[in-house]
Amino acid sequence: MRNPLENDAQIFATPQADSLSPYAVRRLLLIDLDGTIRQCKSDPTGFINSPQDQELILGVSDRLSEYQDNGWIIVGVSNQGGVAAGFKSLVDCFKEMQHTLRLAPQLSEIYFCPDAGESCWRIRPFRIGRLFTIHRRTEYLRSLFPWMQSGFRKPECGMLSLAIDHFAGIYYQPGAFRCPYWNCSTQAFEMVWMVGDRPEDQQAALSLGVPFLDAATWRITSLNEINLGVEC
């Protein structure tokens, strides 16, 4: 019998949590990439022209390390409309994300949407075999996975929902309440925050009920100075 997921999506096994206890980490930081943690090296106000033509914005590395040292999972979530527009190839985008993971090893993985919201790619730090996963929105898959009810491209919240549900699968605690919005498991964590620099980042967080922090403020504010007044 044909697997109904065949040719629709490749959904790989959940990665291991390395040395972390599955009940030790219950904080998730969703973070935009361009203009938030990275910029073009050759022209800081322009677009990244090649995988190596990027650098972390001043202060980002220390801030990411601070969150990681305090037990946060950090996941990149990025629109990559330049692929659909023809400014870069999908392969170049893969290489670009891999280089970002080398520059910012604090990131557990990166999710990005290269089109109008129909597909989402997951890039992980190099592990033998499984490097990326594609999730495509089809009618059949929408019926199975609630996070596919919303498009993956921000300001829609499908990409954020996908990342949250994926990591909730690793760190979900028995008895934790699961958020009814798209069945997204924000309540499997003590905190889920979103950081970004654009209105669509804020709107995606608002749609999901996740507290939002502007990138410029986040980069210069230590974790113990932030009080969003909301616990997810």
Coordinates of N, CA and C in Angstrom, one line a residue:
M1 N 0.8 -1.2 0.0 CA 0.0 0.0 0.0 C 0.9 1.2 0.0
R2 N 0.5 2.2 -0.8 CA 1.3 3.4 -0.9 C 1.2 4.2 0.3
N3 N 2.4 4.7 0.8 CA 2.4 5.6 1.9 C 1.8 7.0 1.5
P4 N 0.7 7.4 2.2 CA 0.1 8.7 1.7 C 1.0 9.9 1.9
L5 N 2.1 9.8 2.6 CA 3.0 10.9 2.8 C 4.1 10.9 1.7
E6 N 4.2 9.8 0.9 CA 5.2 9.7 -0.1 C 5.0 10.9 -1.2
N7 N 6.1 11.5 -1.5 CA 6.2 12.6 -2.5 C 5.5 13.9 -1.9
D8 N 4.9 13.8 -0.8 CA 4.3 15.0 -0.2 C 5.2 15.7 0.8
A9 N 5.9 14.9 1.6 CA 6.8 15.4 2.6 C 7.7 14.4 3.0
Q10 N 8.9 14.8 3.5 CA 9.8 13.9 4.2 C 9.8 14.4 5.6
I11 N 9.3 13.6 6.5 CA 9.3 14.0 7.9 C 10.1 13.0 8.7
F12 N 11.3 13.5 9.1 CA 12.3 12.6 9.7 C 12.1 12.5 11.2
A13 N 12.8 11.6 11.8 CA 12.7 11.4 13.2 C 13.2 12.6 14.0
T14 N 12.6 12.8 15.1 CA 13.0 13.9 16.0 C 14.5 13.8 16.4
P15 N 15.3 14.8 16.3 CA 16.7 14.7 16.8 C 16.8 14.5 18.2
Q16 N 17.9 13.8 18.7 CA 18.1 13.6 20.1 C 18.5 14.9 20.8
A17 N 18.2 15.0 22.0 CA 18.4 16.2 22.8 C 19.9 16.3 23.3
D18 N 20.8 15.5 22.7 CA 22.2 15.5 23.1 C 22.3 15.2 24.6
S19 N 23.0 16.1 25.3 CA 23.2 15.8 26.8 C 22.1 16.3 27.7
L20 N 21.1 17.0 27.1 CA 20.1 17.7 27.9 C 19.0 16.7 28.3
S21 N 18.6 16.8 29.5 CA 17.5 16.0 30.0 C 16.2 16.5 29.3
P22 N 15.3 15.6 28.8 CA 14.1 16.1 28.2 C 13.2 16.9 29.1
Y23 N 13.4 16.9 30.4 CA 12.6 17.7 31.3 C 13.4 18.8 31.9
A24 N 14.6 19.1 31.3 CA 15.4 20.2 31.9 C 15.2 21.5 31.1
V25 N 14.9 21.4 29.8 CA 14.8 22.6 29.0 C 13.3 22.8 28.6
R26 N 12.8 24.0 29.1 CA 11.4 24.2 28.8 C 11.2 25.7 28.4
R27 N 12.2 26.3 27.7 CA 12.2 27.6 27.2 C 12.6 27.6 25.8
L28 N 11.8 28.3 25.0 CA 12.1 28.3 23.5 C 12.1 29.7 23.0
L29 N 13.2 30.0 22.3 CA 13.4 31.3 21.7 C 13.3 31.2 20.2
L30 N 12.3 31.7 19.6 CA 12.2 31.7 18.1 C 12.7 33.0 17.6
I31 N 13.7 33.0 16.7 CA 14.4 34.2 16.3 C 14.5 34.3 14.8
D32 N 14.2 35.5 14.3 CA 14.4 35.8 12.9 C 15.8 35.9 12.6
L33 N 16.2 35.9 11.3 CA 17.6 35.9 10.9 C 18.0 37.3 10.4
D34 N 17.6 37.6 9.2 CA 18.1 38.8 8.5 C 17.6 40.1 9.2
G35 N 18.6 40.9 9.6 CA 18.3 42.1 10.3 C 18.1 41.9 11.8
T36 N 18.1 40.7 12.2 CA 17.9 40.4 13.6 C 19.2 39.8 14.2
I37 N 19.7 38.8 13.6 CA 21.0 38.2 14.1 C 22.1 38.3 13.1
R38 N 21.8 38.4 11.8 CA 22.8 38.4 10.8 C 22.6 39.5 9.8
Q39 N 23.7 39.9 9.0 CA 23.6 40.9 8.0 C 24.6 40.6 6.9
C40 N 24.4 41.3 5.8 CA 25.4 41.1 4.7 C 26.7 41.7 5.1
K41 N 27.8 40.9 4.8 CA 29.1 41.3 5.2 C 29.6 42.4 4.3
S42 N 29.4 42.3 3.0 CA 29.9 43.2 2.0 C 29.1 44.6 2.0
D43 N 27.9 44.5 2.4 CA 27.0 45.7 2.5 C 26.0 45.5 3.6
P44 N 26.2 46.0 4.8 CA 25.3 45.7 5.9 C 23.9 46.1 5.7
T45 N 23.6 47.0 4.7 CA 22.3 47.4 4.5 C 21.6 46.7 3.3
G46 N 22.4 45.8 2.7 CA 21.9 45.1 1.5 C 21.6 43.6 1.8
F47 N 21.4 42.9 0.7 CA 21.0 41.5 0.8 C 22.3 40.6 0.8
I48 N 22.2 39.5 1.4 CA 23.3 38.5 1.4 C 23.4 38.0 0.0
N49 N 24.6 38.1 -0.6 CA 24.8 37.7 -2.0 C 25.4 36.3 -2.3
S50 N 26.0 35.7 -1.2 CA 26.5 34.4 -1.3 C 26.5 33.8 0.1
P51 N 26.6 32.5 0.2 CA 26.5 31.9 1.5 C 27.5 32.5 2.5
Q52 N 28.7 32.8 2.1 CA 29.8 33.3 3.0 C 29.7 34.9 3.2
D53 N 28.8 35.5 2.4 CA 28.7 37.0 2.5 C 27.7 37.4 3.6
Q54 N 28.0 36.9 4.8 CA 27.2 37.2 6.0 C 28.0 37.2 7.2
E55 N 27.5 37.9 8.2 CA 28.2 38.0 9.5 C 27.1 38.3 10.5
L56 N 27.4 37.9 11.8 CA 26.5 38.2 12.9 C 26.6 39.7 13.2
I57 N 25.4 40.2 13.5 CA 25.3 41.6 14.0 C 26.0 41.8 15.3
L58 N 26.6 42.9 15.6 CA 27.3 43.1 16.8 C 26.4 42.8 18.0
G59 N 27.0 42.1 19.0 CA 26.2 41.8 20.2 C 25.4 40.5 20.1
V60 N 25.2 39.9 19.0 CA 24.3 38.8 18.8 C 24.9 37.5 19.4
S61 N 26.2 37.3 19.2 CA 26.8 36.0 19.7 C 26.8 36.0 21.2
D62 N 27.1 37.1 21.9 CA 27.0 37.1 23.3 C 25.6 36.9 23.8
R63 N 24.6 37.5 23.1 CA 23.2 37.4 23.6 C 22.7 36.0 23.4
L64 N 23.1 35.3 22.3 CA 22.6 34.0 22.0 C 23.2 33.0 23.1
S65 N 24.5 33.2 23.4 CA 25.2 32.4 24.4 C 24.5 32.6 25.8
E66 N 24.1 33.8 26.1 CA 23.5 34.1 27.4 C 22.2 33.2 27.5
Y67 N 21.4 33.2 26.4 CA 20.1 32.4 26.4 C 20.4 31.0 26.5
Q68 N 21.4 30.5 25.7 CA 21.7 29.1 25.7 C 22.2 28.7 27.1
D69 N 23.1 29.5 27.7 CA 23.6 29.2 29.1 C 22.5 29.1 30.1
N70 N 21.4 29.8 29.9 CA 20.3 29.8 30.8 C 19.2 28.8 30.4
G71 N 19.5 27.8 29.6 CA 18.6 26.7 29.3 C 17.6 26.9 28.2
W72 N 17.8 27.9 27.3 CA 16.8 28.1 26.3 C 17.2 27.3 25.0
I73 N 16.2 26.8 24.3 CA 16.4 26.3 23.0 C 16.3 27.5 22.1
I74 N 17.2 27.6 21.1 CA 17.1 28.7 20.2 C 16.9 28.2 18.7
V75 N 15.9 28.7 18.1 CA 15.6 28.2 16.7 C 15.4 29.4 15.8
G76 N 16.0 29.4 14.6 CA 15.8 30.4 13.6 C 14.6 30.2 12.8
V77 N 13.8 31.2 12.5 CA 12.6 31.2 11.7 C 12.7 32.3 10.7
S78 N 12.8 32.0 9.4 CA 13.1 33.1 8.4 C 12.3 32.9 7.1
N79 N 11.8 34.1 6.6 CA 11.2 34.1 5.3 C 12.4 34.3 4.3
Q80 N 12.4 33.5 3.2 CA 13.5 33.6 2.2 C 12.8 33.8 0.8
G81 N 12.1 34.9 0.7 CA 11.4 35.2 -0.6 C 12.3 35.4 -1.8
G82 N 13.6 35.6 -1.5 CA 14.6 35.8 -2.6 C 14.7 34.5 -3.5
V83 N 14.3 33.4 -2.9 CA 14.4 32.1 -3.7 C 13.3 32.2 -4.8
A84 N 12.0 32.4 -4.3 CA 10.9 32.5 -5.3 C 11.1 33.6 -6.3
A85 N 11.7 34.7 -5.8 CA 11.9 35.9 -6.7 C 13.1 35.7 -7.7
G86 N 13.8 34.6 -7.5 CA 14.9 34.3 -8.5 C 16.2 34.9 -8.1
F87 N 16.4 35.5 -7.0 CA 17.6 36.2 -6.6 C 18.7 35.2 -6.1
K88 N 18.2 34.0 -5.6 CA 19.1 33.0 -5.2 C 18.4 31.7 -5.4
S89 N 19.2 30.6 -5.5 CA 18.7 29.3 -5.7 C 18.4 28.6 -4.4
L90 N 17.6 27.6 -4.4 CA 17.3 26.9 -3.2 C 18.5 26.3 -2.6
V91 N 19.4 25.7 -3.4 CA 20.7 25.1 -3.0 C 21.5 26.2 -2.3
D92 N 21.6 27.4 -2.9 CA 22.4 28.5 -2.3 C 21.8 28.8 -0.9
C93 N 20.5 28.8 -0.8 CA 19.8 29.1 0.5 C 20.2 28.0 1.5
F94 N 20.2 26.8 1.1 CA 20.7 25.7 2.0 C 22.1 26.0 2.6
K95 N 23.0 26.4 1.6 CA 24.4 26.6 2.0 C 24.4 27.9 2.9
E96 N 23.6 28.9 2.6 CA 23.6 30.1 3.4 C 23.2 29.8 4.8
M97 N 22.1 28.9 5.0 CA 21.7 28.6 6.3 C 22.7 27.7 7.1
Q98 N 23.4 26.8 6.4 CA 24.4 26.0 7.0 C 25.5 26.9 7.5
H99 N 25.9 28.0 6.7 CA 26.9 28.9 7.2 C 26.5 29.7 8.4
T100 N 25.2 30.0 8.4 CA 24.6 30.7 9.6 C 24.7 29.9 10.8
L101 N 24.5 28.6 10.7 CA 24.6 27.7 11.8 C 26.0 27.5 12.3
R102 N 27.0 27.7 11.4 CA 28.4 27.7 11.8 C 28.8 29.0 12.5
L103 N 28.2 30.1 12.1 CA 28.5 31.4 12.7 C 27.8 31.5 14.1
A104 N 26.6 30.8 14.2 CA 25.8 30.9 15.4 C 25.5 29.5 15.9
P105 N 26.5 28.8 16.4 CA 26.3 27.4 16.9 C 25.3 27.2 18.0
Q106 N 24.9 28.3 18.6 CA 23.9 28.3 19.6 C 22.5 27.9 19.1
L107 N 22.3 28.1 17.8 CA 21.0 27.7 17.2 C 20.9 26.2 17.0
S108 N 19.8 25.7 17.5 CA 19.5 24.2 17.4 C 19.3 23.8 15.9
E109 N 18.5 24.7 15.2 CA 18.2 24.5 13.8 C 17.5 25.7 13.3
I110 N 17.3 25.7 12.0 CA 16.7 26.9 11.3 C 15.5 26.4 10.4
Y111 N 14.4 27.1 10.5 CA 13.3 26.8 9.6 C 13.2 28.0 8.7
F112 N 13.0 27.8 7.4 CA 12.8 28.9 6.5 C 11.7 28.5 5.4
C113 N 11.0 29.6 5.0 CA 10.0 29.4 3.9 C 10.5 30.2 2.7
P114 N 10.7 29.5 1.5 CA 11.3 30.1 0.3 C 10.2 30.5 -0.7
D115 N 9.0 30.5 -0.3 CA 7.9 30.8 -1.3 C 6.8 31.6 -0.6
A116 N 5.6 31.5 -1.1 CA 4.5 32.3 -0.6 C 3.9 31.7 0.6
G117 N 4.4 30.6 1.1 CA 3.9 30.0 2.4 C 3.5 28.6 2.3
E118 N 3.8 27.9 1.1 CA 3.4 26.6 0.9 C 4.4 25.5 1.4
S119 N 5.6 25.9 1.6 CA 6.6 24.9 2.1 C 7.5 25.5 3.1
C120 N 8.1 24.6 3.9 CA 9.0 25.1 5.0 C 10.1 24.0 5.1
W121 N 11.3 24.5 5.1 CA 12.5 23.7 5.2 C 13.1 23.8 6.5
R122 N 13.6 22.7 7.0 CA 14.3 22.6 8.3 C 15.8 22.3 8.1
I123 N 16.7 23.2 8.5 CA 18.1 22.9 8.4 C 18.7 22.7 9.8
R124 N 19.4 21.6 9.9 CA 20.0 21.3 11.2 C 21.6 21.4 11.1
P125 N 22.2 21.6 12.2 CA 23.7 21.4 12.2 C 24.1 20.0 11.6
F126 N 25.2 20.0 11.0 CA 25.5 18.7 10.3 C 25.5 17.5 11.2
R127 N 24.6 16.6 10.8 CA 24.6 15.2 11.4 C 24.5 14.3 10.2
I128 N 25.2 13.2 10.3 CA 25.3 12.2 9.2 C 23.9 11.8 8.8
G129 N 23.6 12.0 7.5 CA 22.3 11.5 6.9 C 21.3 12.5 6.8
R130 N 20.7 13.0 7.9 CA 19.5 13.8 7.9 C 19.9 15.3 8.1
L131 N 19.9 16.1 7.0 CA 20.4 17.4 7.1 C 19.2 18.4 7.1
F132 N 18.2 18.1 6.2 CA 17.1 19.0 6.2 C 15.8 18.2 5.9
T133 N 14.7 18.9 6.2 CA 13.4 18.2 6.1 C 12.5 19.3 5.4
I134 N 11.7 18.8 4.5 CA 10.7 19.7 3.9 C 9.3 19.3 4.4
H135 N 8.5 20.3 4.7 CA 7.1 20.1 5.1 C 6.3 20.9 4.0
R136 N 5.5 20.2 3.3 CA 4.7 20.9 2.3 C 3.2 20.8 2.7
R137 N 2.5 21.9 2.5 CA 1.1 22.0 2.8 C 0.3 21.4 1.7
T138 N -0.3 20.2 1.9 CA -1.3 19.6 1.0 C -2.6 19.4 1.8
E139 N -3.6 19.1 1.0 CA -4.9 18.9 1.7 C -4.8 17.8 2.7
Y140 N -4.2 16.7 2.3 CA -4.1 15.5 3.1 C -3.3 15.8 4.4
L141 N -2.1 16.5 4.2 CA -1.3 16.8 5.4 C -2.0 17.8 6.3
R142 N -2.7 18.8 5.7 CA -3.5 19.7 6.5 C -4.4 19.0 7.5
S143 N -5.0 17.9 7.0 CA -5.9 17.2 7.8 C -5.2 16.5 9.0
L144 N -3.9 16.2 8.8 CA -3.2 15.5 9.9 C -2.5 16.4 10.9
F145 N -2.0 17.5 10.3 CA -1.1 18.4 11.2 C -1.7 19.7 11.3
P146 N -2.2 20.1 12.5 CA -2.9 21.4 12.7 C -2.1 22.6 12.3
W147 N -0.7 22.6 12.5 CA 0.1 23.7 12.2 C 0.1 24.1 10.7
M148 N -0.4 23.1 9.8 CA -0.5 23.4 8.4 C -1.7 24.2 8.0
Q149 N -2.6 24.5 9.0 CA -3.8 25.3 8.7 C -3.4 26.7 8.4
S150 N -2.2 27.1 8.8 CA -1.7 28.5 8.5 C -0.5 28.4 7.6
G151 N -0.4 29.4 6.8 CA 0.8 29.4 5.9 C 2.1 29.5 6.6
F152 N 3.2 29.0 6.0 CA 4.5 29.0 6.7 C 5.1 30.4 6.6
R153 N 4.8 31.2 5.6 CA 5.5 32.5 5.5 C 4.9 33.5 6.5
K154 N 5.8 34.1 7.3 CA 5.4 35.2 8.2 C 4.8 36.3 7.4
P155 N 3.7 37.0 7.7 CA 3.2 37.1 9.1 C 2.3 35.9 9.5
E156 N 2.0 35.0 8.6 CA 1.3 33.8 9.1 C 2.2 33.0 10.1
C157 N 1.5 32.2 10.9 CA 2.3 31.6 12.0 C 2.6 30.1 11.9
G158 N 2.4 29.6 10.6 CA 2.6 28.1 10.5 C 4.1 27.7 10.8
M159 N 5.1 28.5 10.4 CA 6.5 28.1 10.6 C 6.8 28.1 12.1
L160 N 6.3 29.1 12.8 CA 6.5 29.2 14.3 C 5.8 28.0 14.9
S161 N 4.5 27.7 14.5 CA 3.8 26.5 15.1 C 4.5 25.2 14.9
L162 N 5.1 25.1 13.7 CA 5.8 23.9 13.3 C 7.0 23.7 14.3
A163 N 7.8 24.8 14.4 CA 9.0 24.7 15.3 C 8.6 24.4 16.7
I164 N 7.5 25.0 17.2 CA 7.1 24.8 18.6 C 6.7 23.4 18.8
D165 N 5.8 22.9 17.9 CA 5.3 21.5 18.1 C 6.5 20.5 17.9
H166 N 7.5 20.8 17.1 CA 8.6 19.8 16.9 C 9.4 19.7 18.2
F167 N 9.7 20.9 18.8 CA 10.5 20.8 20.0 C 9.7 20.4 21.3
A168 N 8.3 20.7 21.2 CA 7.5 20.2 22.3 C 7.5 18.7 22.3
G169 N 7.7 18.1 21.1 CA 7.8 16.6 21.0 C 9.0 16.1 21.8
I170 N 10.1 16.9 21.8 CA 11.3 16.5 22.5 C 11.1 16.8 24.0
Y171 N 10.6 18.0 24.3 CA 10.7 18.4 25.7 C 9.4 18.5 26.4
Y172 N 8.3 17.9 25.8 CA 7.0 17.9 26.4 C 7.0 17.2 27.7
Q173 N 6.4 17.8 28.7 CA 6.3 17.3 30.1 C 4.9 16.7 30.3
P174 N 4.8 15.5 30.8 CA 3.5 14.9 31.1 C 2.6 15.8 31.9
G175 N 1.4 15.9 31.5 CA 0.5 16.8 32.3 C 0.5 18.2 31.9
A176 N 1.4 18.7 31.0 CA 1.4 20.1 30.6 C 0.2 20.4 29.7
F177 N -0.4 21.5 29.9 CA -1.5 21.9 29.1 C -1.1 22.2 27.7
R178 N -1.8 21.8 26.7 CA -1.4 22.1 25.3 C -2.4 23.2 24.8
C179 N -1.7 24.2 24.2 CA -2.5 25.4 23.8 C -3.5 25.0 22.7
P180 N -4.7 25.5 22.8 CA -5.7 25.1 21.8 C -5.6 25.7 20.4
Y181 N -4.7 26.8 20.3 CA -4.6 27.5 19.0 C -3.8 26.6 18.1
W182 N -4.4 26.1 17.0 CA -3.8 25.2 16.1 C -3.2 23.9 16.8
N183 N -3.7 23.7 18.0 CA -3.1 22.6 18.8 C -1.6 22.8 19.0
C184 N -1.1 24.0 18.9 CA 0.3 24.3 19.0 C 0.7 24.2 20.5
S185 N 1.8 23.6 20.8 CA 2.2 23.2 22.1 C 3.0 24.2 22.9
T186 N 2.5 25.5 22.8 CA 3.3 26.6 23.5 C 3.3 26.3 25.0
Q187 N 2.2 25.6 25.5 CA 2.2 25.4 27.0 C 3.0 24.2 27.4
A188 N 3.7 23.5 26.5 CA 4.7 22.5 26.9 C 5.9 23.2 27.4
F189 N 6.0 24.5 27.3 CA 7.2 25.2 27.7 C 6.8 26.2 28.8
E190 N 7.8 26.5 29.6 CA 7.6 27.6 30.6 C 7.5 28.9 29.9
M191 N 8.3 29.1 28.8 CA 8.3 30.4 28.1 C 8.6 30.1 26.6
V192 N 7.9 30.8 25.7 CA 8.2 30.9 24.3 C 8.2 32.3 23.9
W193 N 9.3 32.8 23.4 CA 9.4 34.2 23.0 C 9.8 34.2 21.5
M194 N 9.4 35.3 20.8 CA 9.8 35.6 19.4 C 10.5 36.9 19.4
V195 N 11.7 36.9 18.6 CA 12.5 38.1 18.4 C 12.6 38.3 16.9
G196 N 12.3 39.6 16.5 CA 12.4 39.9 15.1 C 12.6 41.4 14.9
D197 N 12.7 41.8 13.6 CA 12.9 43.2 13.4 C 11.9 43.8 12.4
R198 N 10.9 43.0 12.0 CA 9.9 43.5 11.1 C 8.5 43.3 11.6
P199 N 7.5 44.1 11.0 CA 6.1 43.9 11.4 C 5.6 42.5 11.3
E200 N 6.0 41.8 10.2 CA 5.5 40.4 10.0 C 6.0 39.5 11.1
D201 N 7.2 39.7 11.7 CA 7.6 38.9 12.8 C 6.7 39.1 14.0
Q202 N 6.4 40.4 14.2 CA 5.5 40.7 15.4 C 4.1 40.1 15.2
Q203 N 3.6 40.2 13.9 CA 2.3 39.7 13.6 C 2.2 38.2 13.8
A204 N 3.2 37.5 13.3 CA 3.2 36.0 13.5 C 3.2 35.7 15.0
A205 N 4.0 36.4 15.8 CA 4.0 36.1 17.2 C 2.6 36.4 17.8
L206 N 2.0 37.5 17.4 CA 0.7 37.9 17.9 C -0.3 36.9 17.6
S207 N -0.3 36.4 16.3 CA -1.3 35.4 15.9 C -1.2 34.2 16.7
L208 N 0.0 33.8 17.2 CA 0.2 32.6 18.0 C 0.0 32.8 19.5
G209 N 0.0 34.1 19.9 CA -0.1 34.4 21.3 C 1.2 34.3 22.0
V210 N 2.3 34.5 21.3 CA 3.7 34.4 21.8 C 4.2 35.8 22.0
P211 N 4.8 36.1 23.2 CA 5.4 37.5 23.4 C 6.5 37.8 22.4
F212 N 6.5 39.1 22.0 CA 7.4 39.5 20.9 C 8.4 40.5 21.5
L213 N 9.6 40.4 21.1 CA 10.7 41.4 21.5 C 11.4 41.9 20.2
D214 N 11.4 43.3 20.1 CA 12.1 43.8 18.9 C 13.6 43.5 19.0
A215 N 14.2 43.2 17.8 CA 15.6 42.8 17.7 C 16.5 43.8 18.2
A216 N 16.4 45.1 17.9 CA 17.3 46.1 18.4 C 17.3 46.1 19.9
T217 N 16.2 46.0 20.5 CA 16.1 46.0 22.0 C 16.7 44.7 22.6
W218 N 16.4 43.6 21.9 CA 16.9 42.3 22.4 C 18.5 42.2 22.4
R219 N 19.1 42.8 21.4 CA 20.5 42.7 21.2 C 21.3 43.5 22.3
I220 N 20.6 44.5 22.9 CA 21.3 45.3 23.9 C 20.8 45.1 25.3
T221 N 19.9 44.2 25.5 CA 19.3 43.9 26.8 C 19.6 42.6 27.3
S222 N 20.2 42.5 28.5 CA 20.5 41.2 29.0 C 19.2 40.5 29.4
L223 N 19.3 39.2 29.5 CA 18.1 38.3 29.8 C 17.4 38.7 31.1
N224 N 18.2 39.0 32.1 CA 17.6 39.3 33.5 C 17.0 40.7 33.5
E225 N 17.2 41.5 32.5 CA 16.6 42.8 32.4 C 15.3 42.8 31.6
I226 N 15.0 41.7 31.0 CA 13.8 41.6 30.2 C 12.6 41.1 31.0
N227 N 11.5 41.8 31.0 CA 10.3 41.4 31.7 C 9.1 41.7 30.8
L228 N 8.7 40.7 30.0 CA 7.6 40.8 29.1 C 6.2 40.7 29.8
G229 N 6.3 40.3 31.1 CA 5.1 40.2 31.8 C 4.1 39.1 31.4
V230 N 4.6 38.2 30.6 CA 3.8 37.1 30.1 C 4.6 35.8 30.2
E231 N 4.0 34.8 30.7 CA 4.6 33.5 30.7 C 3.8 32.5 29.9
C232 N 4.4 31.9 28.9 CA 3.7 31.0 28.0 C 3.5 29.6 28.6

